[in-house]
Amino acid sequence: MHTDLVAALDIGGTKIAGALVDRQGRILVRAQRPTPAQENGETVMRAVEAVLGELAASPLWQRAGAVGIGSAGPVDASAGTVSPVNVPGWRGYPLVSRVRDAAGGLPVELIGDGVAITAAEHWQGAARGHDNALCMVVSTGVGGGLVLGGRLHPGPTGNAGHIGHISVDLDGDLCPCGSRGCVERIASGPNIARRALDDGWRPGPNGDASAAAVASAARAGDPVAVASFERAARALAAGIAATATLVEIDIAVIGGGVGKAGEVLFAPLRKALTEYATLSFVRRLAVAPARMGTDAGLVGAAAAALAGRTDTAVAGV
Amino acid sequence: MHTDLVAALDIGGTKIAGALVDRQGRILVRAQRPTPAQENGETVMRAVEAVLGELAASPLWQRAGAVGIGSAGPVDASAGTVSPVNVPGWRGYPLVSRVRDAAGGLPVELIGDGVAITAAEHWQGAARGHDNALCMVVSTGVGGGLVLGGRLHPGPTGNAGHIGHISVDLDGDLCPCGSRGCVERIASGPNIARRALDDGWRPGPNGDASAAAVASAARAGDPVAVASFERAARALAAGIAATATLVEIDIAVIGGGVGKAGEVLFAPLRKALTEYATLSFVRRLAVAPARMGTDAGLVGAAAAALAGRTDTAVAGV
């Protein structure tokens, strides 16, 4: 049988999305369920099985030769298990074997969601053509992934590129992860909003106190809103510069809700990068907004499945 | 002709060491000159040529099939040039082509000195058998290199693993590199000594105010000396944890003069790592002292030459 498609799963704390994807990264069939994140592990798994069942009901399913999973982390690709922070019912949960069973024994590739986004941006988005790249999602949390030497670098457990939880302020505020001064603790959307509120910014009549509202205020010139984005930009710059200094990347791609803030974020980010990325081999580092949309997780999971199956077939993955 | 040896050069701001090395990493012939670091570039090059000339005078030279260079950085392996901070006469200096000429046209492999040390520790030292490792030199400066997926990861320009110049304190003290709060700015030997002196520690009757003297005082229980090492350990821990979180390493090997301080450094380092390396996939990270001695740079340069020549022959490089 000709298996020219893969099934992809994008598993987050809010929704479980699935798709059948072709070798050009086109999504041919979709399925989705809300994540019953606060239920027990078996209930969450039934939602995954429902998504897979809906995909399997398509006549195209018989052309699927593998399943790729991008999951909220941490994951353990070597053990085939996941322990998503926001899905407490899954701790060391054997997702790979369960999905293999549900998918009729197809081979399964598991990567973290930051790695999946990176696979997608490298395949079809802003990191295309770059052999050494960091791709980030700056949103409720801060995640990421790496392309090194032209290939996705998931690391042994599929978690590499976790830039949100490197410390750029070793005496800084405690982070929920247990460390201090993490990039996420300074630069995530909720932390941008919290800092603006702490420093006296007030939401408008609609009561919107999100980072997007702070971005609007910053665009309108509110100095407290501007300062909160500048602080986030400094933390991101220190983290991106650290990554470049450690592994030599030439581009950092930033997606997620905060990444959509535009020049309110990118202007101070570029300026701060000149302060932190100082060594000769990192000075030409570029930053760019992500190009993939909400399907990035699915497309990246598909890329991982295609790369795992064929080892070479996906351009650049 | 049977070329079972390589020539190795270890180029620093103090000395230029050379050797003929066999495939087991044994040094068969040695040569050395002081680095005329403050002279012009051609004078420095003549010292390199003198070392190569002395090696070439050996009857073993005809068995050498390649030259490996580990140089003080930054280097640019893709361009074949070096710009060592402490050798101002060399800026974008075409060392690879000059060495190739001086070595009768042998192929030349160039890597940074931190990468060279890493190649040596991975081949024969404390990182042997580890597929994902960070090796560091903590001394007058702080350098390093990475092994990822079982292979040396020099990066496109040969500078990857430059952990000394990642910021772990984004509002911290200015570093000579231009950034702030770099690991080196907190954890290098001179900074350990400076901080102890600033906080009231005084050298003994022999006047030794080095980091080694601070280490002795710490071992004897001097609280200011202990605190200075603890601060260095925190910065190293934050940097090592960041590296593990970004690329998934399972061991960090620490050499150099400060690395020899023993438990005065390693005890607070292990403690601080539990605070900064918090995610599940980095919690089992080990730290270990380096095992290679002063020949690490030469052995690592030899490993790079052997790997470049044969692409597979050196175990684990």
PDB file of C-alpha atoms in Angstrom, chain A residues 74-76 83 132 134 146 148-149 153-163 165-171 177-180 186 231 234-235 238-239 241-248 250 274-281 284, chain B residues 74-76 83 132 134 146 148-149 153-163 165-171 177-180 186 231 234-235 238-239 241-248 250 274-281 284:
ATOM      1  CA  PRO A  74       7.965  17.905  29.459  1.00  0.00           C
ATOM      2  CA  VAL A  75       8.004  14.853  27.253  1.00  0.00           C
ATOM      3  CA  ASP A  76      10.371  11.900  27.311  1.00  0.00           C
ATOM      4  CA  SER A  83       4.068  14.719  31.718  1.00  0.00           C
ATOM      5  CA  ASN A 132      21.072  26.977  12.715  1.00  0.00           C
ATOM      6  CA  LEU A 134      16.069  29.007  17.465  1.00  0.00           C
ATOM      7  CA  LEU A 146      16.488  24.310  17.874  1.00  0.00           C
ATOM      8  CA  LEU A 148      21.436  22.739  14.415  1.00  0.00           C
ATOM      9  CA  GLY A 149      23.531  21.870  11.403  1.00  0.00           C
ATOM     10  CA  HIS A 153      17.700  19.022  17.427  1.00  0.00           C
ATOM     11  CA  PRO A 154      15.083  17.551  19.777  1.00  0.00           C
ATOM     12  CA  GLY A 155      17.703  16.193  22.167  1.00  0.00           C
ATOM     13  CA  PRO A 156      17.599  12.701  23.666  1.00  0.00           C
ATOM     14  CA  THR A 157      14.269  13.269  25.420  1.00  0.00           C
ATOM     15  CA  GLY A 158      12.656  15.615  22.858  1.00  0.00           C
ATOM     16  CA  ASN A 159      12.795  18.716  25.086  1.00  0.00           C
ATOM     17  CA  ALA A 160      15.787  20.667  23.759  1.00  0.00           C
ATOM     18  CA  GLY A 161      15.328  24.394  23.132  1.00  0.00           C
ATOM     19  CA  HIS A 162      13.408  25.008  26.352  1.00  0.00           C
ATOM     20  CA  ILE A 163      14.505  28.646  26.437  1.00  0.00           C
ATOM     21  CA  HIS A 165      13.291  28.109  31.662  1.00  0.00           C
ATOM     22  CA  ILE A 166      16.856  29.292  31.432  1.00  0.00           C
ATOM     23  CA  SER A 167      17.748  31.839  34.090  1.00  0.00           C
ATOM     24  CA  VAL A 168      18.855  35.236  32.857  1.00  0.00           C
ATOM     25  CA  ASP A 169      18.622  36.760  36.344  1.00  0.00           C
ATOM     26  CA  LEU A 170      20.158  34.373  38.855  1.00  0.00           C
ATOM     27  CA  ASP A 171      18.949  36.449  41.832  1.00  0.00           C
ATOM     28  CA  CYS A 177       9.467  25.735  37.735  1.00  0.00           C
ATOM     29  CA  GLY A 178      11.489  26.208  40.933  1.00  0.00           C
ATOM     30  CA  SER A 179      14.331  28.242  39.433  1.00  0.00           C
ATOM     31  CA  ARG A 180      14.786  32.010  39.497  1.00  0.00           C
ATOM     32  CA  ILE A 186      10.000  37.980  32.805  1.00  0.00           C
ATOM     33  CA  ARG A 231      11.892  44.496  30.103  1.00  0.00           C
ATOM     34  CA  ARG A 234      15.765  42.397  27.479  1.00  0.00           C
ATOM     35  CA  ALA A 235      15.060  38.979  28.967  1.00  0.00           C
ATOM     36  CA  ALA A 238      19.653  37.716  26.991  1.00  0.00           C
ATOM     37  CA  GLY A 239      18.175  34.254  26.398  1.00  0.00           C
ATOM     38  CA  ALA A 241      22.099  35.710  22.923  1.00  0.00           C
ATOM     39  CA  ALA A 242      22.919  32.894  25.363  1.00  0.00           C
ATOM     40  CA  THR A 243      21.570  30.362  22.886  1.00  0.00           C
ATOM     41  CA  ALA A 244      23.565  31.851  20.026  1.00  0.00           C
ATOM     42  CA  THR A 245      26.729  31.954  22.156  1.00  0.00           C
ATOM     43  CA  LEU A 246      26.263  28.325  23.162  1.00  0.00           C
ATOM     44  CA  VAL A 247      25.289  26.698  19.861  1.00  0.00           C
ATOM     45  CA  GLU A 248      25.777  29.309  17.090  1.00  0.00           C
ATOM     46  CA  ASP A 250      21.913  32.806  12.930  1.00  0.00           C
ATOM     47  CA  THR A 274      23.255  44.404  20.411  1.00  0.00           C
ATOM     48  CA  GLU A 275      23.969  44.636  24.154  1.00  0.00           C
ATOM     49  CA  TYR A 276      23.954  40.908  24.942  1.00  0.00           C
ATOM     50  CA  ALA A 277      25.090  39.267  21.682  1.00  0.00           C
ATOM     51  CA  THR A 278      28.588  40.726  21.704  1.00  0.00           C
ATOM     52  CA  LEU A 279      31.041  38.079  20.506  1.00  0.00           C
ATOM     53  CA  SER A 280      32.047  38.275  16.841  1.00  0.00           C
ATOM     54  CA  PHE A 281      30.309  35.043  15.870  1.00  0.00           C
ATOM     55  CA  ARG A 284      24.936  39.071  12.902  1.00  0.00           C
TER      56      ARG A 284
ATOM     57  CA  PRO B  74      37.161  33.873  18.680  1.00  0.00           C
ATOM     58  CA  VAL B  75      38.026  31.780  15.666  1.00  0.00           C
ATOM     59  CA  ASP B  76      36.210  31.531  12.350  1.00  0.00           C
ATOM     60  CA  SER B  83      41.122  36.858  16.208  1.00  0.00           C
ATOM     61  CA  ASN B 132      25.732  14.919  25.378  1.00  0.00           C
ATOM     62  CA  LEU B 134      29.455  20.383  28.216  1.00  0.00           C
ATOM     63  CA  LEU B 146      29.775  20.847  23.523  1.00  0.00           C
ATOM     64  CA  LEU B 148      25.806  16.662  21.136  1.00  0.00           C
ATOM     65  CA  GLY B 149      24.424  13.365  19.922  1.00  0.00           C
ATOM     66  CA  HIS B 153      29.553  20.353  18.108  1.00  0.00           C
ATOM     67  CA  PRO B 154      31.939  23.145  17.101  1.00  0.00           C
ATOM     68  CA  GLY B 155      29.213  25.106  15.311  1.00  0.00           C
ATOM     69  CA  PRO B 156      29.644  26.708  11.896  1.00  0.00           C
ATOM     70  CA  THR B 157      32.494  28.975  13.028  1.00  0.00           C
ATOM     71  CA  GLY B 158      34.097  26.648  15.606  1.00  0.00           C
ATOM     72  CA  ASN B 159      33.069  28.731  18.637  1.00  0.00           C
ATOM     73  CA  ALA B 160      30.059  26.880  20.051  1.00  0.00           C
ATOM     74  CA  GLY B 161      29.993  26.226  23.792  1.00  0.00           C
ATOM     75  CA  HIS B 162      31.219  29.706  24.723  1.00  0.00           C
ATOM     76  CA  ILE B 163      29.527  29.504  28.131  1.00  0.00           C
ATOM     77  CA  HIS B 165      29.920  34.865  27.812  1.00  0.00           C
ATOM     78  CA  ILE B 166      26.292  34.006  28.358  1.00  0.00           C
ATOM     79  CA  SER B 167      24.551  36.421  30.730  1.00  0.00           C
ATOM     80  CA  VAL B 168      23.116  34.925  33.893  1.00  0.00           C
ATOM     81  CA  ASP B 169      22.511  38.362  35.428  1.00  0.00           C
ATOM     82  CA  LEU B 170      20.991  40.646  32.824  1.00  0.00           C
ATOM     83  CA  ASP B 171      21.331  43.726  35.062  1.00  0.00           C
ATOM     84  CA  CYS B 177      33.009  41.548  26.111  1.00  0.00           C
ATOM     85  CA  GLY B 178      30.426  44.353  26.220  1.00  0.00           C
ATOM     86  CA  SER B 179      27.586  42.353  27.741  1.00  0.00           C
ATOM     87  CA  ARG B 180      26.504  42.233  31.400  1.00  0.00           C
ATOM     88  CA  ILE B 186      31.285  36.257  38.097  1.00  0.00           C
ATOM     89  CA  ARG B 231      28.815  33.098  44.187  1.00  0.00           C
ATOM     90  CA  ARG B 234      25.840  29.926  41.468  1.00  0.00           C
ATOM     91  CA  ALA B 235      26.843  31.608  38.213  1.00  0.00           C
ATOM     92  CA  ALA B 238      22.925  28.940  36.201  1.00  0.00           C
ATOM     93  CA  GLY B 239      25.035  28.690  33.033  1.00  0.00           C
ATOM     94  CA  ALA B 241      21.561  24.575  33.812  1.00  0.00           C
ATOM     95  CA  ALA B 242      20.818  26.925  30.897  1.00  0.00           C
ATOM     96  CA  THR B 243      22.969  24.781  28.622  1.00  0.00           C
ATOM     97  CA  ALA B 244      21.267  21.582  29.760  1.00  0.00           C
ATOM     98  CA  THR B 245      17.823  23.156  29.331  1.00  0.00           C
ATOM     99  CA  LEU B 246      18.699  24.321  25.826  1.00  0.00           C
ATOM    100  CA  VAL B 247      20.474  21.286  24.393  1.00  0.00           C
ATOM    101  CA  GLU B 248      20.041  18.395  26.887  1.00  0.00           C
ATOM    102  CA  ASP B 250      23.910  14.836  30.978  1.00  0.00           C
ATOM    103  CA  THR B 274      19.421  21.661  42.179  1.00  0.00           C
ATOM    104  CA  GLU B 275      18.057  25.221  42.305  1.00  0.00           C
ATOM    105  CA  TYR B 276      18.564  26.117  38.621  1.00  0.00           C
ATOM    106  CA  ALA B 277      18.275  22.757  36.818  1.00  0.00           C
ATOM    107  CA  THR B 278      14.636  22.153  37.664  1.00  0.00           C
ATOM    108  CA  LEU B 279      12.895  20.627  34.645  1.00  0.00           C
ATOM    109  CA  SER B 280      12.511  16.851  34.663  1.00  0.00           C
ATOM    110  CA  PHE B 281      14.900  16.258  31.768  1.00  0.00           C
ATOM    111  CA  ARG B 284      19.949  14.130  36.648  1.00  0.00           C
TER     112      ARG B 284
END
